[in-house]
XYZ file of C-alpha atoms in Angstrom:
694
model
C -15.646 29.217 -6.826
C -13.982 32.380 -8.527
C -11.552 34.834 -7.829
C -13.506 36.795 -5.408
C -14.786 33.691 -3.603
C -11.209 32.611 -3.266
C -10.292 36.164 -1.666
C -13.202 36.062 0.378
C -12.237 32.750 1.672
C -8.725 33.530 2.451
C -9.511 36.792 4.344
C -12.520 35.083 6.274
C -9.981 32.188 7.509
C -7.565 34.901 8.424
C -9.878 37.002 10.490
C -11.322 33.805 12.225
C -8.080 32.605 12.996
C -6.896 36.066 14.403
C -9.881 36.056 16.671
C -9.451 32.562 17.905
C -5.976 33.419 18.707
C -6.735 36.378 20.572
C -9.475 34.687 22.551
C -7.412 31.359 23.279
C -3.940 32.316 23.590
C -1.714 33.855 26.248
C 0.848 34.836 23.500
C 1.064 35.845 19.764
C 2.508 33.787 17.431
C 5.015 34.835 14.811
C 6.349 32.902 12.263
C 9.474 30.978 13.145
C 12.970 31.572 11.764
C 14.216 28.063 12.862
C 12.561 24.873 14.085
C 13.857 25.541 17.403
C 12.041 28.616 18.401
C 9.470 27.995 21.243
C 6.149 29.340 21.678
C 3.767 29.173 24.504
C -0.024 28.735 23.533
C -2.447 28.020 26.485
C 0.277 26.360 28.290
C 1.264 24.160 25.656
C 4.894 24.339 24.315
C 5.058 24.392 20.324
C 8.391 23.964 18.938
C 9.014 26.079 15.887
C 6.437 26.457 12.851
C 5.585 23.650 10.877
C 5.938 26.064 7.456
C 8.850 28.568 7.415
C 8.588 31.254 4.654
C 11.780 31.574 2.967
C 13.237 33.591 -0.244
C 12.960 30.412 -2.397
C 9.471 29.288 -1.017
C 8.807 27.274 2.112
C 10.627 25.039 4.543
C 8.093 22.549 5.710
C 8.900 20.660 9.064
C 6.870 17.391 9.325
C 5.231 16.525 12.328
C 6.269 13.589 14.602
C 3.007 11.620 13.392
C 3.387 12.522 9.784
C 7.017 10.997 9.947
C 6.180 8.132 11.767
C 3.103 7.179 9.391
C 5.097 7.502 6.327
C 7.036 4.751 4.978
C 8.709 6.522 2.216
C 9.088 9.880 0.534
C 5.903 9.610 -1.443
C 3.758 8.861 1.494
C 5.250 11.778 3.375
C 4.578 14.270 0.395
C 0.837 13.026 0.383
C 0.719 13.769 3.915
C 2.274 17.223 3.679
C -0.402 18.099 0.927
C 1.822 20.698 -0.727
C 0.255 23.461 -2.803
C -0.826 22.442 -6.502
C 0.992 18.843 -5.925
C -0.711 15.773 -6.720
C 0.948 12.583 -5.248
C -0.219 9.166 -5.751
C 1.713 7.168 -3.115
C 0.749 3.594 -4.380
C 1.759 4.489 -7.899
C 5.029 6.311 -7.016
C 4.030 9.497 -8.840
C 4.429 13.144 -8.106
C 2.966 15.586 -10.673
C 2.038 19.289 -11.124
C -0.166 20.696 -13.859
C 1.820 21.455 -17.195
C 1.084 25.137 -16.980
C 3.486 25.299 -14.073
C 6.282 23.345 -15.812
C 8.071 20.035 -14.630
C 8.179 19.172 -10.931
C 11.778 18.120 -9.588
C 12.344 15.987 -6.644
C 15.685 16.386 -4.816
C 17.352 15.010 -1.801
C 20.074 17.338 -0.155
C 19.795 19.510 -3.537
C 20.404 16.594 -5.862
C 17.796 15.373 -8.347
C 16.126 12.050 -6.825
C 15.234 8.893 -8.185
C 12.265 6.615 -7.340
C 14.602 4.597 -5.566
C 16.093 7.458 -3.495
C 12.371 8.353 -2.358
C 11.380 4.665 -1.353
C 14.688 4.343 0.701
C 14.586 7.685 2.643
C 14.931 7.075 6.354
C 11.988 9.093 8.137
C 14.207 9.605 10.967
C 16.933 11.585 9.162
C 14.371 13.950 7.513
C 14.750 17.331 8.871
C 12.346 19.262 6.305
C 11.108 19.395 2.850
C 11.953 22.572 1.059
C 9.179 23.708 -1.452
C 10.597 25.986 -3.987
C 8.442 27.771 -6.296
C 9.686 29.433 -9.532
C 13.123 28.198 -8.751
C 16.357 29.988 -9.526
C 18.556 30.079 -12.666
C 20.508 27.074 -11.993
C 17.589 24.541 -11.775
C 17.220 23.929 -15.372
C 14.797 24.585 -18.015
C 11.230 23.882 -17.835
C 11.320 23.220 -13.971
C 8.498 25.066 -12.355
C 8.614 23.483 -8.606
C 11.479 21.847 -6.717
C 10.764 19.764 -3.837
C 14.094 19.072 -1.872
C 14.097 16.793 1.305
C 16.764 17.960 3.604
C 18.081 15.168 5.561
C 21.055 13.887 7.827
C 23.666 11.540 6.273
C 24.148 8.386 8.099
C 27.998 7.812 8.923
C 27.846 4.295 10.619
C 25.660 1.136 10.743
C 23.399 -0.306 8.005
C 19.921 -0.193 6.732
C 18.114 -2.398 4.487
C 14.255 -2.779 3.488
C 11.432 -3.537 0.828
C 8.736 -1.387 -0.480
C 6.195 -3.749 -2.071
C 3.095 -2.371 -3.770
C 0.460 -4.688 -5.187
C -2.680 -3.859 -6.906
C -5.291 -6.323 -5.738
C -8.047 -5.615 -8.322
C -5.561 -5.237 -11.271
C -2.442 -7.110 -12.705
C 0.027 -4.567 -11.497
C 2.695 -4.226 -9.076
C 5.592 -1.980 -8.083
C 8.394 -3.394 -5.829
C 11.553 -2.131 -4.335
C 14.575 -3.589 -2.456
C 17.367 -1.570 -1.153
C 20.421 -1.732 1.005
C 22.761 0.918 2.630
C 26.051 0.118 4.569
C 28.239 2.884 6.102
C 31.725 2.133 7.394
C 33.961 5.312 8.261
C 33.703 7.891 5.509
C 32.319 5.681 3.045
C 28.810 4.478 1.959
C 27.741 1.603 -0.304
C 24.078 1.809 -1.663
C 22.275 -1.048 -3.874
C 18.730 -0.874 -5.034
C 16.693 -2.636 -7.309
C 13.062 -1.736 -8.661
C 10.724 -3.977 -10.531
C 7.265 -2.986 -11.912
C 4.846 -5.057 -13.996
C 1.124 -4.343 -15.283
C -1.040 -6.171 -17.840
C -4.479 -4.433 -18.643
C -7.276 -5.706 -20.621
C -9.896 -3.047 -19.775
C -8.601 -0.275 -21.944
C -10.959 0.961 -24.388
C -11.290 4.360 -26.455
C -14.005 6.412 -28.363
C -12.906 8.395 -31.350
C -14.975 10.544 -33.516
C -13.311 12.921 -36.254
C -14.571 15.064 -38.902
C -12.187 16.282 -41.574
C -12.839 18.923 -44.035
C -11.547 18.140 -47.479
C -10.259 20.325 -50.100
C -13.665 20.311 -51.991
C -15.688 21.401 -49.055
C -17.260 18.058 -48.153
C -17.160 16.217 -44.815
C -15.266 12.921 -44.213
C -16.469 11.418 -40.762
C -14.936 8.565 -38.996
C -15.763 6.943 -35.809
C -14.216 4.158 -33.903
C -14.865 1.948 -30.644
C -12.741 -0.236 -28.789
C -13.521 -4.065 -28.815
C -10.899 -5.483 -27.057
C -7.327 -4.294 -25.875
C -4.443 -5.899 -24.350
C -1.560 -3.881 -22.850
C 1.658 -4.977 -20.619
C 4.888 -3.576 -19.587
C 7.675 -4.502 -17.268
C 10.386 -2.190 -15.884
C 13.604 -2.977 -13.926
C 16.107 -0.735 -12.597
C 19.365 -1.635 -10.841
C 21.606 0.840 -9.342
C 25.064 0.786 -7.319
C 26.378 3.767 -5.490
C 29.623 4.468 -3.571
C 30.314 7.623 -1.666
C 33.159 9.051 0.216
C 32.589 12.017 2.440
C 34.206 14.208 5.120
C 31.033 16.360 5.809
C 33.616 19.460 6.536
C 35.697 19.079 3.643
C 34.677 17.047 0.887
C 32.127 14.683 -0.898
C 32.893 12.368 -3.735
C 29.970 10.024 -5.145
C 30.162 7.558 -8.170
C 26.863 5.873 -9.477
C 26.216 3.207 -11.956
C 22.731 2.422 -13.193
C 20.736 0.429 -15.799
C 17.296 1.106 -16.639
C 15.163 -1.568 -18.764
C 11.572 -1.025 -20.039
C 9.972 -3.455 -22.332
C 6.024 -3.330 -23.819
C 6.378 -6.282 -25.979
C 2.885 -6.452 -27.397
C 0.323 -3.616 -26.857
C -2.929 -4.407 -29.207
C -5.999 -2.393 -29.556
C -8.920 -3.728 -31.680
C -11.586 -1.198 -32.850
C -14.865 -1.183 -34.713
C -14.772 1.451 -37.308
C -17.471 3.403 -38.969
C -16.668 5.433 -42.087
C -19.598 6.729 -44.253
C -21.414 3.652 -45.199
C -18.653 1.262 -44.328
C -17.747 -0.812 -41.304
C -14.584 -2.365 -40.556
C -12.582 -3.981 -37.795
C -9.185 -2.267 -37.312
C -6.309 -3.213 -35.092
C -2.943 -1.178 -33.740
C -0.191 -3.256 -32.546
C 2.874 -1.333 -30.975
C 6.206 -2.683 -29.445
C 8.420 -0.468 -27.220
C 11.815 -1.269 -25.550
C 14.224 0.708 -23.985
C 17.528 0.092 -22.107
C 19.772 2.708 -20.609
C 22.893 2.490 -18.741
C 24.381 5.596 -17.122
C 27.517 6.701 -15.025
C 27.193 9.716 -12.519
C 30.348 11.398 -10.878
C 29.588 14.160 -8.308
C 32.048 16.103 -5.865
C 31.785 18.745 -3.695
C 34.622 20.454 -1.977
C 34.863 23.151 0.592
C 37.651 25.953 0.221
C 37.015 27.410 3.520
C 34.145 28.596 6.055
C 32.155 30.140 3.280
C 33.376 29.042 0.032
C 32.601 25.727 -1.898
C 32.730 23.997 -5.283
C 30.369 21.541 -6.568
C 30.744 19.763 -9.756
C 28.772 16.694 -11.489
C 29.396 14.779 -14.857
C 26.850 12.144 -16.241
C 26.862 9.998 -19.313
C 23.931 8.151 -20.329
C 23.419 5.764 -23.534
C 19.895 5.163 -24.476
C 19.129 2.247 -26.686
C 15.461 1.795 -27.872
C 13.214 -0.086 -30.437
C 9.930 0.770 -31.217
C 7.497 -0.792 -33.777
C 3.998 0.335 -34.833
C 1.564 -1.343 -37.228
C -2.070 -0.388 -37.853
C -4.577 -2.280 -40.275
C -7.520 -0.078 -41.591
C -10.151 -0.201 -44.450
C -7.861 -3.003 -46.216
C -4.591 -1.093 -45.849
C -1.513 -1.815 -43.290
C 0.534 0.965 -42.139
C 3.519 -0.197 -40.507
C 7.056 1.182 -39.373
C 10.046 0.374 -36.969
C 12.766 2.226 -35.394
C 16.132 1.150 -33.910
C 17.481 3.900 -32.041
C 20.611 4.912 -30.323
C 21.395 8.150 -28.119
C 24.363 9.084 -26.164
C 24.751 12.302 -24.070
C 27.124 14.012 -21.691
C 25.948 16.753 -19.132
C 27.952 18.359 -16.462
C 27.757 21.328 -14.209
C 29.988 23.222 -11.927
C 28.689 25.638 -9.306
C 30.793 28.053 -7.134
C 29.046 29.550 -3.985
C 30.536 32.169 -1.459
C 28.464 32.879 1.589
C 29.375 36.810 1.765
C 28.007 39.310 4.131
C 25.543 40.730 3.527
C 24.637 38.228 0.452
C 25.646 35.001 -0.733
C 27.126 34.917 -4.378
C 26.952 31.815 -6.477
C 27.973 31.485 -10.222
C 28.234 28.306 -12.547
C 27.994 26.770 -15.836
C 25.947 23.956 -17.191
C 26.697 21.963 -20.434
C 24.673 19.405 -22.270
C 25.811 17.283 -25.225
C 23.848 14.687 -27.108
C 24.003 12.902 -30.583
C 20.874 10.714 -31.572
C 20.639 8.225 -34.458
C 17.304 6.687 -35.207
C 16.974 4.371 -38.193
C 13.355 4.062 -39.578
C 12.386 1.066 -41.580
C 9.133 -0.045 -43.226
C 6.891 2.480 -44.681
C 9.519 4.898 -43.583
C 12.972 4.220 -44.855
C 15.302 7.059 -43.547
C 18.115 7.664 -40.797
C 17.781 10.510 -38.659
C 21.165 12.027 -36.934
C 20.735 14.931 -34.788
C 23.554 16.777 -32.711
C 22.425 18.978 -29.651
C 24.596 21.079 -27.604
C 23.746 23.251 -24.867
C 25.751 25.727 -22.597
C 24.232 27.670 -19.693
C 26.335 30.306 -17.482
C 24.599 31.755 -14.631
C 25.283 34.015 -11.407
C 23.109 34.724 -8.623
C 23.106 37.264 -5.582
C 20.633 36.547 -2.576
C 20.562 38.676 0.620
C 18.512 40.641 2.787
C 17.803 44.291 3.173
C 16.340 45.024 6.537
C 12.949 42.883 6.037
C 13.064 42.401 2.455
C 14.768 39.420 1.194
C 15.855 39.107 -2.336
C 17.437 37.110 -5.163
C 18.796 38.613 -8.177
C 19.696 36.107 -11.182
C 21.497 36.627 -14.425
C 21.869 33.912 -16.964
C 23.085 33.369 -20.824
C 22.362 30.228 -22.739
C 23.286 29.001 -26.134
C 21.483 26.156 -27.784
C 22.973 24.398 -31.092
C 21.104 21.930 -32.868
C 21.878 20.433 -36.409
C 20.288 17.629 -38.473
C 21.396 17.077 -42.144
C 20.981 20.680 -43.764
C 18.904 21.971 -40.746
C 20.751 23.674 -37.966
C 20.477 26.747 -35.556
C 22.702 28.467 -33.030
C 20.792 30.538 -30.554
C 21.702 32.814 -27.641
C 19.335 33.903 -24.861
C 19.611 36.499 -21.905
C 17.862 35.113 -18.952
C 17.415 37.283 -15.895
C 15.422 36.533 -12.894
C 14.239 38.764 -9.778
C 12.777 37.521 -6.514
C 11.392 39.568 -3.676
C 9.975 38.479 -0.503
C 8.716 40.558 2.504
C 7.386 39.233 5.785
C 4.879 41.509 7.756
C 3.743 39.828 10.990
C 1.932 36.760 10.099
C 1.820 37.569 6.623
C 4.141 37.245 3.798
C 4.193 38.713 0.234
C 6.431 37.503 -2.618
C 6.865 38.497 -6.213
C 8.880 36.774 -8.974
C 9.609 37.769 -12.421
C 11.610 35.187 -14.463
C 12.816 35.179 -18.263
C 13.041 31.521 -19.153
C 13.210 28.972 -22.264
C 11.161 25.680 -23.066
C 13.420 24.016 -25.785
C 11.477 21.351 -28.051
C 11.977 17.751 -27.412
C 14.161 15.795 -29.560
C 11.372 13.875 -31.302
C 9.558 16.949 -32.377
C 12.673 18.166 -34.140
C 12.914 15.080 -36.275
C 13.089 15.298 -39.945
C 10.365 12.306 -40.509
C 6.914 12.167 -41.604
C 5.055 9.114 -40.667
C 1.707 8.092 -42.033
C -0.127 6.232 -39.021
C -3.484 5.721 -40.683
C -5.803 6.497 -43.623
C -5.885 10.234 -42.979
C -3.132 11.092 -40.621
C 0.752 11.767 -41.151
C 2.861 12.690 -37.924
C 5.805 14.967 -38.965
C 8.736 16.477 -37.081
C 10.008 19.971 -37.743
C 13.648 20.478 -37.717
C 13.305 24.232 -37.880
C 11.842 24.751 -34.708
C 13.259 27.380 -32.354
C 13.592 27.328 -28.607
C 10.383 29.063 -27.010
C 10.860 32.277 -24.809
C 8.773 32.665 -21.773
C 8.139 35.640 -19.456
C 6.581 34.349 -16.034
C 5.363 36.427 -13.161
C 4.099 35.394 -9.807
C 2.752 37.344 -6.683
C 1.534 35.457 -3.796
C 0.231 36.522 -0.291
C 0.304 34.243 2.756
C -1.115 33.965 6.021
C 0.116 31.800 8.875
C -0.604 30.771 12.329
C -0.078 27.702 14.693
C -3.071 26.081 13.017
C -3.910 27.753 9.760
C -1.857 28.414 6.475
C -3.478 30.032 3.648
C -2.095 31.655 0.434
C -3.334 33.247 -2.593
C -1.087 33.122 -5.661
C -1.395 34.748 -9.148
C 0.463 33.443 -11.946
C 0.874 34.949 -15.525
C 3.055 33.347 -18.147
C 3.616 34.870 -21.564
C 4.916 32.339 -24.440
C 6.517 34.341 -27.164
C 6.503 32.400 -30.522
C 5.775 29.200 -28.953
C 5.787 25.618 -30.610
C 2.302 24.953 -31.257
C 0.691 22.193 -33.366
C -0.288 22.986 -36.966
C -2.390 20.706 -39.150
C -1.710 21.140 -43.023
C -4.196 19.698 -45.652
C -2.103 18.061 -48.343
C -3.155 15.702 -51.086
C -6.112 14.168 -49.479
C -4.110 13.575 -46.031
C -3.818 15.765 -42.882
C -0.254 16.384 -41.726
C 0.217 16.817 -37.748
C 3.188 18.857 -37.205
C 4.481 21.599 -34.655
C 5.536 25.282 -35.756
C 6.712 28.335 -34.046
C 3.271 30.604 -33.753
C 2.236 33.775 -32.236
C 1.901 33.263 -28.589
C 0.167 31.379 -25.785
C -0.695 33.290 -22.458
C -1.867 31.810 -19.358
C -3.215 33.261 -16.195
C -3.763 31.345 -12.991
C -5.245 32.498 -9.657
C -5.195 30.020 -6.963
C -6.003 29.479 -3.263
C -4.541 26.834 -1.052
C -5.596 26.584 2.470
C -4.267 23.934 5.223
C -5.932 23.933 8.803
C -5.261 21.719 11.685
C -8.794 20.987 12.944
C -7.310 18.868 15.975
C -3.591 19.759 16.083
C -1.395 16.834 14.811
C -4.433 14.754 15.166
C -6.907 15.664 12.175
C -5.967 18.181 9.213
C -7.890 19.397 6.350
C -6.273 21.138 3.085
C -8.773 22.667 0.407
C -6.907 23.847 -3.017
C -8.861 25.608 -5.768
C -7.689 27.406 -8.832
C -8.978 29.597 -11.698
C -7.216 28.930 -15.157
C -7.433 31.172 -18.090
C -5.730 30.099 -21.265
C -5.212 32.513 -24.350
C -4.128 30.886 -27.457
C -3.223 32.720 -30.638
C -2.039 30.695 -33.552
C -1.262 31.824 -36.966
C -4.833 31.595 -38.218
C -6.782 31.038 -35.002
C -7.496 32.340 -31.458
C -8.986 30.125 -28.604
C -9.703 31.231 -25.053
C -10.715 28.918 -22.160
C -11.334 28.934 -18.498
C -11.620 26.044 -16.065
C -11.821 25.810 -12.089
C -9.685 22.821 -10.933
C -9.970 21.954 -7.032
C -8.524 19.223 -4.896
C -9.303 18.450 -0.959
C -7.566 15.963 1.411
C -8.362 15.083 5.097
C -5.855 13.198 7.297
C -6.715 11.627 10.619
C -4.024 10.028 12.988
C -5.247 7.456 15.455
C -2.626 5.893 17.379
C -0.912 3.443 15.164
C -3.270 3.971 12.547
C -3.650 6.717 9.927
C -6.632 7.562 7.683
C -6.495 9.781 4.546
C -9.308 10.773 1.985
C -8.318 12.651 -1.192
C -10.456 13.988 -4.053
C -9.923 16.347 -7.029
C -11.357 17.088 -10.446
C -8.117 16.723 -12.717
C -6.673 19.467 -14.531
C -8.739 20.845 -17.488
C -6.697 23.197 -20.004
C -6.860 24.295 -23.673
C -3.466 24.649 -25.143
C -3.215 25.812 -28.881
C -6.292 24.011 -30.324
C -6.213 20.842 -27.735
C -8.800 20.955 -25.091
C -8.554 18.185 -22.536
C -7.862 16.940 -19.051
C -4.149 16.512 -18.115
C -5.238 14.364 -15.332
C -8.685 12.697 -15.032
C -10.451 13.235 -11.947
C -8.886 11.197 -9.026
C -9.928 10.034 -5.478
C -8.779 7.703 -3.025
C -9.237 6.403 0.528
C -6.333 4.986 2.440
C -5.670 3.410 5.708
C -2.161 2.702 7.056
C -0.969 0.905 10.322
C 2.492 1.518 11.473
C 4.403 -0.407 14.191
C 8.134 0.312 14.313
C 9.879 -0.561 11.120
C 6.629 -2.176 9.605
C 4.023 -0.507 7.745
C 1.023 -1.721 5.749
C -1.560 0.215 3.839
C -4.596 -0.635 2.209
C -5.808 2.107 -0.549
C -9.082 2.169 -2.734
C -8.769 4.692 -5.480
C -10.819 6.045 -8.367
C -13.587 5.475 -6.230
C -17.435 5.001 -7.635
C -16.371 4.376 -10.909
C -17.246 1.562 -13.391
C -14.970 2.394 -16.424
C -12.537 4.991 -15.230
C -11.877 7.966 -17.572
C -8.140 8.227 -18.272
C -8.068 10.935 -20.935
C -10.458 12.950 -22.808
C -9.813 15.819 -25.302
C -11.347 17.606 -28.276
C -9.371 19.186 -31.123
C -10.668 22.490 -32.644
C -8.805 22.778 -35.718
C -10.837 24.295 -38.814
C -9.570 21.292 -40.736
C -9.947 18.374 -38.254
C -12.342 18.521 -35.459
C -12.301 15.369 -33.249
C -13.405 14.284 -29.829
C -11.390 11.566 -27.848
C -12.274 9.584 -24.798
C -10.190 6.890 -23.154
C -11.285 4.667 -20.368
C -9.737 1.846 -18.457
C -12.039 -0.506 -16.384
C -9.025 -2.035 -14.802
C -8.620 1.181 -12.996
C -12.106 1.271 -11.331
C -12.429 1.053 -7.783
C -8.747 0.123 -7.705
C -7.345 -1.472 -4.488
C -3.727 -1.778 -3.583
C -2.006 -3.506 -0.715
C 1.209 -1.545 0.402
C 3.779 -3.421 2.523
C 7.258 -1.746 3.706
C 9.746 -3.010 6.193
C 13.086 -1.342 7.171
C 15.782 -3.045 9.319
C 18.684 -0.892 10.467
C 21.298 -1.211 13.048
C 23.930 1.241 14.385
C 22.934 4.228 12.417
C 24.332 7.486 13.263
C 23.539 10.700 11.240
C 25.513 13.724 9.798
C 23.868 16.418 7.567
C 25.682 16.529 4.125
C 24.759 18.022 0.924
C 24.646 17.126 -2.677
C 23.733 19.548 -5.188
C 23.048 18.046 -8.690
C 22.344 15.131 -11.054
C 21.721 15.349 -14.829
C 20.742 11.958 -16.310
C 19.113 12.159 -19.753
C 15.880 10.018 -20.670
C 14.897 11.338 -24.013
C 15.468 8.666 -26.751
C 14.399 11.124 -29.786
C 11.989 8.871 -31.439
C 9.299 10.257 -33.312
C 6.024 8.007 -32.229
């Protein structure tokens, strides 16, 4: 399928639906402005539209069946089938292709954790807000925001469990939670435990190095055996005090602990006329306590101030050991990082527009002590401040959003430092026309480097490879433009989206040939441009009983390094079908992964994925059986190709533990005396970057 095919599919479905509406309907359908609007179709009353276009994106109103058959937020997102979003309910993950930026999950406009999504009461969900190209205050690198708008409980209690155990693999993900409301107060307790142990991981790697004398050095390796395990524990205690019409105060204490004690990979290595058995051992441990303070105060009927302050400490230890051709390469890192982030936003709902303005602040210090083959200590200071203002309103049919921001980024490490200011405007226009809606956005954004990439450390990881940070990296400037046209009727929603991003002086991998070794590092090079043309179509074959969603995307990558250029095209698709049969629901999903070329790396961000799921729901009880990565004896997890002039490599990673993976999900929720009242919380800024170069 190409762009013309997507356009033809879009127009054909629109015309077909229009014909069906004229021949079968006694009244025409117009997109609803609120969920309470009523439309009569063949004598059947339909309350509102399931998808309502807004200036930000879409408000999606789940049906009663979708809510009833969803035990948590991940299951609900899977049933809503949002454009370009890949949800793995049994793994508790939501992802989007890197080209769009990060996906940010929120509840009542605050960044939500995994525990929050698992504990959502479906009876409290009003709608899900899907925000494309979010406004200036959502942070750097965020391409899509998914916000659950829910009513706040003001009395009663709720407690429950979400247990996911993989039957065919040694892996599980379990959550226990409790909520108690008394008067204006609420107390929340959450505990999450994850574990996995895999022995089926195997990789194939073939690499050709072009040496300085013009000869070729070839290495090839295949995995003989492997063992990987990890445990994660997360404990959270939260107290909130709220009067919905006047104020909200919330405090959260959280502890995160992750440990991968002994990951081992043994490979068979072939080099020229030599054969060797090599091994790699890694140990990774992280603990991170945090405190989060939040307040929201109404200054009157139209004005409010929201503030958030988060303090985080990250303690980490990482160890690496590799034996290859009679030599051992090893190092360890003891790391410590602490950060303080805050945000304050003022909002005034004037006529004919809403004005908002605020400031975000982030301060971080990271100290990492390297021992072994690398003996050094890095100390990094990072300080970011961001001022923004925004107007949002309506002129006749035209809805608009104008944003303006200024950011300052400061970084220092030893003798390296920089201080960079950036001007960041944003324009968003939306125009509804009957059953159609047209939308255009232009955004000037930035993409700061990860702390680890800025590290002034060089580490030799095998015979030929040295990984090195670059403290001279500068923040990437981006210009992003999006145009989309959508059509909506009672049973059909279809949208074509065209997205173009231009990265100016982006961070791109650079390989330097140096004294018989090859140094892999990052540097600011010429540019990376990306064009995406996609079509997303959702159709209710039988309203509220059987629904189909098809998504197709044409990706074109343009990479211009200092000494090369690479172009690449790929087609990516997904499809899912959901049926509701009384207390049962059935879901089938499949995609082909996400193939891309960034810099000189061609690969697949997410390997092809498919699953079949059956869910039984009865009141507070829900059980699901899911089979994923179907018809695969040795599931592909990653594959990539490096196209560098000095180093050409092909890499494949498989894991037989994931083949035909079967999981059993059990959820139970017990509540009593629950009454709800809507309340908004708007922000959360927890840090999770340890800054260790691995």
